[in-house]
Amino acid sequence: MRETNGGGGVLVLLGSPGVGKGTQGVRLGQDLGWAHVSTGDLLRAALGERTVLGVKAGKYMDAGELVPDHLIVDLVREHLATMPAGRGVVFDGFPRTVPQAEALDRVLAGAGRTVNRVCLLEAPEEILVKRISGRRASPNGRVYNIYFDPPLRDGVCDETGEPLIHRADDHPDTVRTRLSVYREVTAPLVGFYEDRGLLARVDGEGGIEQVYGALRAAVGR
Ligand code: AP5
């Protein structure tokens, strides 16, 4: 990965709901010492705190629709401003529309930075649906899967002992909407980044370790 940022790079993880962006992004961020920035996690935190943004965003999230671009771009800009300048970033779930990608370019350019690599995680839809239906999350953010990555004790976080949560937007009807929104609105980003020579395709179908190996190879570090 070419880096022009004088420190850590800027990596975007792109892919359908349930493909493993969060699972892989958290680990990649930890291993590289970079920040993992998930707009889904930031929105869920805002929703939990009942902030003005959280309440507005919650309506879109519950319906499986995208939160309007201007709210997301402001959220990301404000979040980046809290981080040390030049720190590497793994974006997860952002950008998700072409206008968001253009806004990210402008925000980064203001800091003399640029997107260095975009990794597209890919897996067939039936696998995504199974992964999403089995997902359970701890209030501390740790994500499990009852089929593929279960906790030691049913329904309880290994780290905190708290009950695991089934995300409200993981209801089957909402999942169908999220997958179709991805196909219609987010998939065009593949061409956007391919045209810029930044896109690497990563096979996201195998187990968590196998996908992580493929991702590290695509990141080139
Ligand atoms: P967000 O939270 O970003 O959801 P998403 O993109 O739909 O992605 P997911 O979190 O469902 O999946 P993931 O790819 O992270 O998979 P995970 O690693 O958890 O967004 C939620 C909502 O917020 C959106 O619908 C929208 O409303 C709003 N939003 C967020 N960002 C926005 C933006 N930029 N613009 C507008 N609106 C925005 O894995 C899934 C499960 O599979 C887990 O249980 C995991 O343990 C398991 N798993 C992962 N990898 C594997 C593997 N290789 N093998 C077996 N199991 C695996």
Coordinates of N, CA and C and ligand atoms in Angstrom, one line a residue:
M1 N 0.8 -1.2 0.0 CA 0.0 0.0 0.0 C 0.9 1.3 0.0
R2 N 0.6 2.1 -1.0 CA 1.4 3.4 -1.0 C 0.9 4.3 0.1
E3 N 1.7 4.9 0.8 CA 1.3 5.9 1.9 C 1.8 7.2 1.6
T4 N 0.9 8.2 1.6 CA 1.4 9.6 1.4 C 1.0 10.5 2.6
N5 N 0.9 9.8 3.7 CA 0.3 10.5 4.8 C 1.3 10.8 5.9
G6 N 2.6 10.5 5.7 CA 3.6 10.8 6.7 C 3.4 10.1 8.0
G7 N 2.7 9.0 8.0 CA 2.5 8.2 9.2 C 1.7 7.0 8.8
G8 N 0.6 6.8 9.5 CA -0.3 5.7 9.1 C -1.0 6.0 7.8
G9 N -1.5 5.0 7.1 CA -2.3 5.2 5.9 C -3.8 5.3 6.2
V10 N -4.5 5.5 5.1 CA -6.0 5.5 5.2 C -6.5 4.4 4.3
L11 N -7.2 3.4 5.0 CA -7.7 2.2 4.4 C -9.2 2.2 4.5
V12 N -9.9 1.9 3.4 CA -11.4 1.7 3.4 C -11.7 0.3 3.3
L13 N -12.6 -0.2 4.2 CA -13.1 -1.6 4.1 C -14.5 -1.4 3.5
L14 N -14.7 -2.0 2.3 CA -16.0 -1.9 1.6 C -16.6 -3.3 1.5
G15 N -17.9 -3.4 1.6 CA -18.6 -4.7 1.4 C -19.9 -4.7 2.0
S16 N -20.7 -5.8 1.6 CA -22.1 -5.9 2.0 C -22.2 -6.0 3.5
P17 N -23.5 -5.7 4.0 CA -23.8 -6.0 5.4 C -23.4 -7.5 5.7
G18 N -22.8 -7.7 6.9 CA -22.5 -9.1 7.3 C -21.3 -9.7 6.7
V19 N -20.6 -9.0 5.8 CA -19.4 -9.7 5.1 C -18.2 -9.8 6.1
G20 N -18.2 -9.0 7.1 CA -17.1 -9.2 8.1 C -16.2 -7.9 8.2
K21 N -16.7 -6.8 7.8 CA -15.9 -5.5 7.9 C -15.6 -5.2 9.3
G22 N -16.5 -5.3 10.2 CA -16.3 -5.0 11.6 C -15.3 -6.0 12.2
T23 N -15.5 -7.3 12.0 CA -14.7 -8.3 12.6 C -13.2 -8.1 12.1
Q24 N -13.0 -7.9 10.8 CA -11.7 -7.8 10.3 C -11.1 -6.4 10.6
G25 N -12.0 -5.4 10.6 CA -11.5 -4.0 10.8 C -10.9 -3.8 12.2
V26 N -11.6 -4.3 13.2 CA -11.1 -4.2 14.6 C -9.7 -4.8 14.7
R27 N -9.6 -6.0 14.2 CA -8.3 -6.7 14.3 C -7.2 -6.0 13.5
L28 N -7.5 -5.6 12.3 CA -6.5 -4.9 11.5 C -6.0 -3.6 12.2
G29 N -7.0 -2.9 12.7 CA -6.7 -1.6 13.4 C -5.7 -1.9 14.6
Q30 N -6.1 -2.9 15.3 CA -5.2 -3.3 16.5 C -3.8 -3.7 16.0
D31 N -3.7 -4.5 15.0 CA -2.4 -5.0 14.6 C -1.6 -4.0 13.9
L32 N -2.2 -3.0 13.2 CA -1.4 -1.9 12.6 C -1.2 -0.8 13.5
G33 N -1.9 -0.7 14.7 CA -1.8 0.4 15.6 C -2.6 1.6 15.0
W34 N -3.6 1.4 14.2 CA -4.4 2.4 13.5 C -5.8 2.5 14.2
A35 N -6.4 3.6 14.0 CA -7.8 3.7 14.6 C -8.7 3.0 13.7
H36 N -9.7 2.3 14.3 CA -10.8 1.6 13.5 C -12.0 2.5 13.6
V37 N -12.4 3.1 12.5 CA -13.6 4.0 12.6 C -14.8 3.4 11.8
S38 N -15.7 3.0 12.6 CA -17.0 2.4 12.1 C -18.1 3.4 12.2
T39 N -18.7 3.8 11.1 CA -19.8 4.8 11.2 C -21.0 4.1 11.9
G40 N -21.2 2.8 11.6 CA -22.3 2.1 12.3 C -22.1 2.1 13.8
D41 N -20.9 1.9 14.3 CA -20.6 1.9 15.8 C -20.8 3.3 16.3
L42 N -20.3 4.3 15.6 CA -20.5 5.7 16.0 C -22.0 6.1 16.1
L43 N -22.7 5.6 15.1 CA -24.2 5.9 15.1 C -24.9 5.2 16.3
R44 N -24.5 3.9 16.5 CA -25.1 3.2 17.6 C -24.8 3.8 19.0
A45 N -23.6 4.3 19.1 CA -23.2 5.0 20.4 C -24.0 6.3 20.5
A46 N -24.2 7.0 19.4 CA -25.0 8.3 19.5 C -26.5 7.9 19.8
L47 N -26.9 6.8 19.3 CA -28.3 6.4 19.5 C -28.5 6.0 21.0
G48 N -27.5 5.3 21.5 CA -27.5 4.9 22.9 C -27.5 6.0 23.9
E49 N -26.8 7.1 23.5 CA -26.8 8.3 24.3 C -27.9 9.3 24.1
R50 N -28.8 8.9 23.1 CA -30.0 9.7 22.7 C -29.6 11.1 22.3
T51 N -28.4 11.3 21.6 CA -28.1 12.6 21.1 C -29.0 13.0 20.0
V52 N -29.0 14.3 19.6 CA -29.9 14.7 18.5 C -29.6 13.9 17.2
L53 N -28.3 13.7 16.9 CA -27.9 12.9 15.8 C -28.4 11.5 15.9
G54 N -28.2 10.9 17.1 CA -28.6 9.5 17.3 C -30.1 9.3 17.1
V55 N -30.9 10.2 17.6 CA -32.3 10.0 17.5 C -32.7 10.1 16.0
K56 N -32.1 11.1 15.3 CA -32.4 11.3 13.8 C -32.0 10.0 13.1
A57 N -30.7 9.5 13.4 CA -30.2 8.4 12.6 C -30.9 7.1 12.9
G58 N -31.4 6.9 14.1 CA -32.1 5.7 14.5 C -33.2 5.3 13.6
K59 N -34.0 6.3 13.2 CA -35.1 6.1 12.3 C -34.7 5.4 11.0
Y60 N -33.6 5.9 10.4 CA -33.1 5.3 9.2 C -32.5 3.9 9.4
M61 N -31.7 3.8 10.5 CA -31.1 2.5 10.8 C -32.1 1.4 11.1
D62 N -33.2 1.7 11.8 CA -34.2 0.7 12.1 C -34.9 0.2 10.8
A63 N -35.0 1.1 9.9 CA -35.6 0.8 8.6 C -34.6 0.1 7.6
G64 N -33.3 0.1 8.0 CA -32.3 -0.5 7.1 C -31.9 0.4 6.0
E65 N -32.3 1.7 6.1 CA -31.9 2.7 5.1 C -30.6 3.4 5.5
L66 N -30.0 4.1 4.6 CA -28.8 4.9 4.9 C -29.2 6.2 5.6
V67 N -28.4 6.6 6.5 CA -28.5 7.9 7.2 C -28.0 8.9 6.2
P68 N -28.7 10.1 6.1 CA -28.3 11.1 5.0 C -26.8 11.5 5.1
D69 N -26.3 11.7 3.9 CA -24.9 11.9 3.7 C -24.3 13.0 4.6
H70 N -25.1 14.2 4.7 CA -24.5 15.3 5.4 C -24.3 15.0 6.9
L71 N -25.2 14.2 7.5 CA -25.1 13.8 8.9 C -23.8 12.9 9.1
I72 N -23.6 12.0 8.1 CA -22.5 11.1 8.2 C -21.2 11.8 8.0
V73 N -21.1 12.7 7.1 CA -19.9 13.4 6.8 C -19.5 14.2 8.0
D74 N -20.5 14.9 8.6 CA -20.2 15.8 9.8 C -19.7 14.9 10.9
L75 N -20.3 13.7 11.1 CA -19.9 12.8 12.1 C -18.5 12.4 12.0
V76 N -18.1 12.0 10.7 CA -16.7 11.5 10.5 C -15.7 12.6 10.7
R77 N -16.1 13.8 10.1 CA -15.2 15.0 10.2 C -14.9 15.3 11.7
E78 N -15.9 15.3 12.5 CA -15.8 15.6 13.9 C -15.0 14.5 14.6
H79 N -15.2 13.3 14.2 CA -14.5 12.2 14.9 C -13.0 12.2 14.5
L80 N -12.7 12.5 13.2 CA -11.3 12.6 12.8 C -10.5 13.7 13.6
A81 N -11.3 14.8 13.8 CA -10.7 16.0 14.5 C -10.2 15.6 15.9
T82 N -10.8 14.5 16.5 CA -10.4 14.2 17.9 C -9.2 13.3 17.9
M83 N -8.7 12.9 16.7 CA -7.6 11.9 16.6 C -6.3 12.6 16.4
P84 N -5.2 12.1 16.8 CA -3.9 12.7 16.6 C -3.6 12.8 15.0
A85 N -3.1 13.9 14.6 CA -2.9 14.1 13.2 C -2.0 13.0 12.6
G86 N -2.4 12.5 11.4 CA -1.5 11.5 10.7 C -1.7 10.1 11.2
R87 N -2.5 9.9 12.2 CA -2.7 8.5 12.7 C -3.4 7.7 11.6
G88 N -3.0 6.5 11.4 CA -3.6 5.6 10.4 C -5.0 5.3 10.8
V89 N -5.9 5.1 9.7 CA -7.3 4.9 10.0 C -7.7 3.7 9.1
V90 N -8.5 2.8 9.7 CA -9.3 1.8 8.9 C -10.7 2.2 9.0
F91 N -11.3 2.7 7.9 CA -12.7 3.0 7.8 C -13.5 1.7 7.5
D92 N -14.6 1.6 8.3 CA -15.5 0.4 8.2 C -16.9 0.9 8.0
G93 N -17.5 0.7 6.8 CA -18.8 1.1 6.6 C -18.9 2.6 6.2
F94 N -17.8 3.2 5.9 CA -17.7 4.6 5.3 C -16.6 4.7 4.4
P95 N -16.7 5.3 3.3 CA -17.9 5.9 2.7 C -18.8 4.8 2.1
R96 N -20.1 5.1 2.0 CA -21.1 4.2 1.5 C -21.9 4.7 0.3
T97 N -21.6 5.9 -0.1 CA -22.2 6.5 -1.3 C -21.1 7.3 -2.0
V98 N -21.3 7.5 -3.3 CA -20.3 8.3 -4.0 C -20.1 9.7 -3.4
P99 N -21.2 10.4 -3.1 CA -21.0 11.7 -2.4 C -20.2 11.6 -1.1
Q100 N -20.4 10.5 -0.3 CA -19.5 10.4 0.9 C -18.1 10.2 0.5
A101 N -17.8 9.4 -0.6 CA -16.4 9.2 -1.0 C -15.8 10.5 -1.4
E102 N -16.5 11.4 -2.1 CA -16.0 12.6 -2.6 C -15.7 13.6 -1.4
A103 N -16.7 13.5 -0.4 CA -16.5 14.3 0.8 C -15.3 13.9 1.6
L104 N -15.1 12.5 1.7 CA -13.9 12.0 2.4 C -12.6 12.5 1.7
D105 N -12.6 12.5 0.4 CA -11.4 13.0 -0.3 C -11.1 14.5 0.1
R106 N -12.2 15.3 0.2 CA -12.0 16.7 0.5 C -11.5 16.8 2.0
V107 N -12.1 16.1 2.9 CA -11.7 16.2 4.3 C -10.2 15.8 4.4
L108 N -9.8 14.7 3.8 CA -8.4 14.2 3.9 C -7.5 15.2 3.2
A109 N -7.9 15.7 2.1 CA -7.0 16.7 1.4 C -6.7 17.9 2.2
G110 N -7.7 18.3 3.0 CA -7.5 19.4 4.0 C -6.3 19.1 5.0
A111 N -6.1 17.8 5.2 CA -5.0 17.5 6.1 C -3.8 16.9 5.4
G112 N -3.7 17.1 4.1 CA -2.6 16.6 3.3 C -2.6 15.1 3.1
R113 N -3.8 14.5 3.3 CA -3.9 13.0 3.2 C -4.7 12.5 2.1
T114 N -4.7 11.3 1.9 CA -5.5 10.7 0.8 C -5.9 9.2 1.2
V115 N -6.9 8.7 0.5 CA -7.2 7.2 0.7 C -6.1 6.5 0.0
N116 N -5.5 5.5 0.7 CA -4.4 4.7 0.1 C -4.8 3.4 -0.5
R117 N -5.8 2.8 0.1 CA -6.2 1.5 -0.4 C -7.7 1.2 0.0
V118 N -8.4 0.5 -0.9 CA -9.8 0.2 -0.6 C -9.9 -1.3 -0.7
C119 N -10.3 -2.0 0.3 CA -10.4 -3.5 0.2 C -11.9 -3.9 0.2
L120 N -12.3 -4.5 -0.9 CA -13.6 -5.0 -1.0 C -13.8 -6.4 -0.6
L121 N -14.5 -6.6 0.5 CA -14.7 -8.0 1.0 C -15.9 -8.5 0.3
E122 N -15.8 -9.8 -0.2 CA -16.9 -10.3 -1.0 C -17.3 -11.7 -0.5
A123 N -18.6 -12.0 -0.4 CA -19.1 -13.3 -0.1 C -20.5 -13.4 -0.6
P124 N -21.0 -14.7 -1.0 CA -22.3 -14.9 -1.5 C -23.4 -14.5 -0.5
E125 N -24.5 -14.0 -1.0 CA -25.6 -13.5 -0.2 C -26.1 -14.5 0.9
E126 N -26.2 -15.8 0.5 CA -26.7 -16.7 1.5 C -25.8 -16.8 2.7
I127 N -24.5 -16.6 2.5 CA -23.5 -16.6 3.7 C -23.7 -15.4 4.5
L128 N -24.0 -14.3 3.8 CA -24.1 -13.0 4.6 C -25.4 -13.1 5.5
V129 N -26.5 -13.7 4.9 CA -27.7 -13.8 5.7 C -27.5 -14.7 6.9
K130 N -26.8 -15.8 6.8 CA -26.5 -16.7 7.9 C -25.6 -16.0 8.9
R131 N -24.6 -15.3 8.5 CA -23.7 -14.6 9.4 C -24.5 -13.5 10.2
I132 N -25.4 -12.8 9.5 CA -26.1 -11.7 10.2 C -27.1 -12.3 11.2
S133 N -27.8 -13.4 10.8 CA -28.8 -14.0 11.7 C -28.1 -14.6 12.9
G134 N -26.8 -15.0 12.9 CA -26.2 -15.5 14.0 C -25.4 -14.5 14.8
R135 N -25.4 -13.3 14.4 CA -24.6 -12.2 15.1 C -25.2 -11.9 16.5
R136 N -24.3 -11.8 17.5 CA -24.7 -11.3 18.8 C -23.6 -10.4 19.2
A137 N -24.0 -9.2 19.8 CA -22.9 -8.2 20.2 C -23.0 -8.0 21.7
S138 N -21.8 -7.8 22.3 CA -21.7 -7.4 23.7 C -21.9 -5.9 23.7
P139 N -22.4 -5.4 24.9 CA -22.5 -3.9 25.0 C -21.1 -3.2 24.9
N140 N -20.0 -4.0 25.1 CA -18.7 -3.4 25.0 C -18.2 -3.3 23.5
G141 N -19.0 -3.8 22.6 CA -18.6 -3.8 21.2 C -18.1 -5.1 20.6
R142 N -17.7 -6.0 21.4 CA -17.2 -7.3 20.9 C -18.4 -8.1 20.2
V143 N -18.0 -8.6 19.0 CA -19.1 -9.2 18.2 C -18.8 -10.7 18.2
Y144 N -19.9 -11.5 18.4 CA -19.8 -13.0 18.3 C -20.7 -13.5 17.2
N145 N -20.7 -14.8 17.0 CA -21.6 -15.4 16.1 C -22.0 -16.8 16.7
I146 N -23.3 -17.0 16.8 CA -23.7 -18.3 17.5 C -23.3 -19.5 16.6
Y147 N -23.1 -19.3 15.3 CA -22.7 -20.5 14.5 C -21.2 -20.5 14.3
F148 N -20.6 -19.4 14.1 CA -19.2 -19.4 13.7 C -18.1 -18.9 14.7
D149 N -18.6 -18.2 15.7 CA -17.7 -17.6 16.7 C -18.4 -17.4 18.0
P150 N -18.9 -18.6 18.6 CA -19.7 -18.4 19.8 C -19.0 -18.0 21.0
P151 N -19.7 -17.4 22.0 CA -19.1 -17.1 23.3 C -18.9 -18.4 24.0
L152 N -18.1 -18.4 25.1 CA -17.9 -19.6 25.9 C -19.2 -20.1 26.5
R153 N -20.0 -19.1 27.1 CA -21.3 -19.4 27.7 C -22.4 -18.8 26.8
D154 N -23.4 -19.6 26.5 CA -24.5 -19.1 25.7 C -25.0 -17.7 26.1
G155 N -25.1 -16.8 25.2 CA -25.8 -15.5 25.4 C -25.0 -14.5 26.4
V156 N -23.8 -14.8 26.7 CA -23.0 -14.0 27.7 C -21.7 -13.6 27.1
C157 N -21.3 -12.4 27.3 CA -20.0 -11.9 26.8 C -18.8 -12.5 27.6
D158 N -17.8 -13.1 26.9 CA -16.7 -13.7 27.6 C -15.9 -12.7 28.4
E159 N -15.9 -11.4 27.9 CA -15.0 -10.4 28.6 C -15.7 -9.7 29.7
T160 N -17.0 -9.4 29.6 CA -17.7 -8.6 30.6 C -18.8 -9.4 31.4
G161 N -19.2 -10.6 30.9 CA -20.2 -11.3 31.6 C -21.6 -10.7 31.3
E162 N -21.7 -9.7 30.5 CA -23.0 -9.0 30.2 C -23.8 -9.9 29.2
P163 N -25.1 -9.7 29.2 CA -25.9 -10.4 28.2 C -25.6 -9.9 26.8
L164 N -25.6 -10.8 25.8 CA -25.4 -10.4 24.4 C -26.7 -9.9 23.8
I165 N -26.5 -8.9 22.8 CA -27.6 -8.3 22.2 C -27.8 -8.7 20.7
H166 N -29.0 -8.9 20.3 CA -29.3 -9.1 18.9 C -29.7 -7.8 18.3
R167 N -28.9 -7.3 17.3 CA -29.1 -5.9 16.8 C -30.5 -5.8 16.2
A168 N -31.1 -4.6 16.5 CA -32.5 -4.4 16.0 C -32.6 -4.5 14.5
D169 N -31.5 -4.0 13.8 CA -31.6 -4.0 12.3 C -31.2 -5.4 11.7
D170 N -31.0 -6.4 12.6 CA -30.7 -7.7 12.0 C -31.9 -8.6 11.9
H171 N -33.1 -8.0 12.0 CA -34.4 -8.6 11.7 C -34.4 -8.9 10.2
P172 N -34.9 -10.2 9.8 CA -34.8 -10.6 8.4 C -35.3 -9.5 7.4
D173 N -36.5 -8.9 7.7 CA -37.0 -7.9 6.7 C -36.0 -6.7 6.5
T174 N -35.5 -6.3 7.6 CA -34.6 -5.1 7.6 C -33.3 -5.5 6.9
V175 N -32.8 -6.8 7.1 CA -31.6 -7.3 6.4 C -31.8 -7.2 4.9
R176 N -33.0 -7.6 4.4 CA -33.3 -7.6 3.0 C -33.2 -6.2 2.5
T177 N -33.7 -5.2 3.2 CA -33.6 -3.8 2.8 C -32.1 -3.4 2.7
R178 N -31.4 -3.8 3.8 CA -30.0 -3.3 3.8 C -29.2 -3.9 2.7
L179 N -29.4 -5.2 2.3 CA -28.7 -5.8 1.2 C -29.1 -5.1 -0.1
S180 N -30.4 -4.7 -0.3 CA -30.7 -4.1 -1.5 C -30.2 -2.6 -1.6
V181 N -30.1 -2.0 -0.4 CA -29.5 -0.6 -0.4 C -28.0 -0.7 -0.8
Y182 N -27.4 -1.8 -0.3 CA -26.0 -2.0 -0.6 C -25.8 -2.1 -2.2
R183 N -26.6 -3.0 -2.7 CA -26.5 -3.2 -4.2 C -26.7 -2.0 -5.0
E184 N -27.7 -1.2 -4.6 CA -28.1 0.0 -5.4 C -27.3 1.2 -5.1
V185 N -26.9 1.5 -3.9 CA -26.3 2.8 -3.6 C -24.8 2.7 -3.3
T186 N -24.4 1.5 -2.6 CA -23.0 1.4 -2.2 C -22.1 0.8 -3.3
A187 N -22.7 -0.3 -4.0 CA -21.9 -1.0 -4.9 C -21.2 -0.1 -6.0
P188 N -21.9 1.0 -6.4 CA -21.2 1.9 -7.4 C -19.8 2.4 -6.9
L189 N -19.6 2.3 -5.6 CA -18.2 2.8 -5.1 C -17.1 1.8 -5.6
V190 N -17.5 0.6 -6.0 CA -16.5 -0.3 -6.5 C -15.8 0.3 -7.7
G191 N -16.7 0.8 -8.7 CA -16.1 1.4 -9.9 C -15.4 2.7 -9.6
F192 N -15.9 3.4 -8.6 CA -15.3 4.7 -8.3 C -13.9 4.5 -7.8
Y193 N -13.6 3.5 -7.0 CA -12.3 3.3 -6.5 C -11.4 2.4 -7.5
E194 N -12.1 1.6 -8.3 CA -11.4 0.9 -9.3 C -10.7 1.8 -10.3
D195 N -11.5 2.8 -10.7 CA -11.0 3.8 -11.6 C -9.8 4.6 -11.1
R196 N -9.7 4.7 -9.8 CA -8.5 5.4 -9.2 C -7.4 4.4 -8.9
G197 N -7.6 3.1 -9.2 CA -6.5 2.2 -9.0 C -6.3 1.8 -7.5
L198 N -7.3 2.0 -6.7 CA -7.1 1.8 -5.3 C -7.8 0.5 -4.8
L199 N -8.6 -0.2 -5.6 CA -9.4 -1.3 -5.2 C -8.6 -2.6 -5.2
A200 N -8.8 -3.3 -4.1 CA -8.3 -4.7 -4.0 C -9.5 -5.6 -3.6
R201 N -9.7 -6.7 -4.3 CA -10.8 -7.6 -4.0 C -10.3 -8.7 -3.0
V202 N -11.1 -8.9 -1.9 CA -10.7 -9.9 -0.9 C -11.8 -10.9 -0.8
D203 N -11.4 -12.2 -0.9 CA -12.4 -13.3 -0.8 C -12.8 -13.3 0.7
G204 N -14.1 -13.0 1.0 CA -14.5 -13.0 2.4 C -15.3 -14.2 2.8
E205 N -15.3 -15.3 1.9 CA -16.1 -16.4 2.1 C -15.6 -17.4 3.2
G206 N -14.3 -17.5 3.4 CA -13.8 -18.5 4.3 C -13.9 -18.1 5.7
G207 N -13.2 -18.9 6.6 CA -13.3 -18.6 8.0 C -12.6 -17.3 8.4
I208 N -12.8 -16.8 9.6 CA -12.3 -15.5 10.0 C -10.8 -15.4 9.8
E209 N -10.0 -16.4 10.2 CA -8.6 -16.4 10.1 C -8.1 -16.3 8.6
Q210 N -8.8 -17.1 7.8 CA -8.5 -17.2 6.4 C -8.7 -15.9 5.7
V211 N -9.8 -15.2 6.0 CA -10.2 -13.9 5.4 C -9.1 -12.9 5.9
Y212 N -8.8 -13.0 7.2 CA -7.8 -12.0 7.7 C -6.5 -12.1 6.9
G213 N -6.0 -13.3 6.7 CA -4.8 -13.5 5.9 C -4.9 -12.9 4.5
A214 N -6.0 -13.1 3.9 CA -6.2 -12.5 2.5 C -6.2 -11.0 2.6
L215 N -6.9 -10.5 3.7 CA -6.9 -9.0 3.8 C -5.6 -8.4 4.0
R216 N -4.8 -9.1 4.9 CA -3.4 -8.6 5.2 C -2.6 -8.5 3.9
A217 N -2.8 -9.6 3.0 CA -2.0 -9.6 1.8 C -2.5 -8.5 0.9
A218 N -3.8 -8.2 0.9 CA -4.3 -7.1 0.0 C -3.8 -5.8 0.5
V219 N -3.7 -5.6 1.8 CA -3.3 -4.4 2.4 C -1.8 -4.2 2.1
G220 N -1.1 -5.3 2.0 CA 0.4 -5.2 1.7 C 1.2 -4.9 2.9
R221 N 0.7 -5.2 4.1 CA 1.5 -5.0 5.3 C 1.0 -5.8 6.5
Ligands
AP5_1 P1 -23.2 -0.9 10.0 O1 -23.1 -1.2 11.4 O2 -22.0 -0.4 9.2 O3 -23.7 -2.3 9.3 P2 -23.4 -3.0 7.9 O4 -22.5 -2.3 6.9 O5 -24.7 -3.4 7.5 O6 -22.4 -4.1 8.3 P3 -22.6 -5.1 9.4 O7 -22.2 -4.5 10.8 O8 -24.0 -5.7 9.3 O9 -21.6 -6.2 9.0 P4 -20.0 -6.3 9.0 O10 -19.6 -6.4 7.6 O11 -19.4 -5.4 9.9 O12 -19.9 -7.8 9.6 P5 -19.4 -8.3 11.0 O13 -18.0 -8.2 11.1 O14 -20.3 -7.7 12.1 O15 -24.4 0.1 9.6 C1 -25.6 -0.1 10.3 C2 -26.6 1.0 9.8 O16 -26.0 2.3 10.2 C3 -26.8 1.1 8.3 O17 -27.8 0.2 7.8 C4 -27.1 2.6 8.1 O18 -28.5 2.8 8.5 C5 -26.2 3.3 9.1 N1 -24.9 3.7 8.5 C6 -23.7 3.2 8.9 N2 -22.7 3.8 8.2 C7 -23.4 4.6 7.3 C8 -22.9 5.5 6.3 N3 -21.6 5.6 6.0 N4 -23.8 6.2 5.6 C9 -25.2 6.1 5.8 N5 -25.7 5.3 6.8 C10 -24.8 4.6 7.6 O19 -19.8 -9.9 10.8 C11 -21.1 -10.3 10.8 C12 -21.3 -11.6 11.6 O20 -20.5 -12.6 10.9 C13 -20.7 -11.6 13.0 O21 -21.5 -12.4 13.9 C14 -19.3 -12.2 12.9 O22 -18.8 -12.8 14.0 C15 -19.5 -13.2 11.7 N6 -18.3 -13.3 10.8 C16 -17.5 -12.3 10.3 N7 -16.6 -12.8 9.5 C17 -16.8 -14.2 9.4 C18 -16.2 -15.2 8.7 N8 -15.2 -15.0 7.9 N9 -16.7 -16.5 8.9 C19 -17.7 -16.7 9.8 N10 -18.4 -15.7 10.4 C20 -17.9 -14.5 10.3

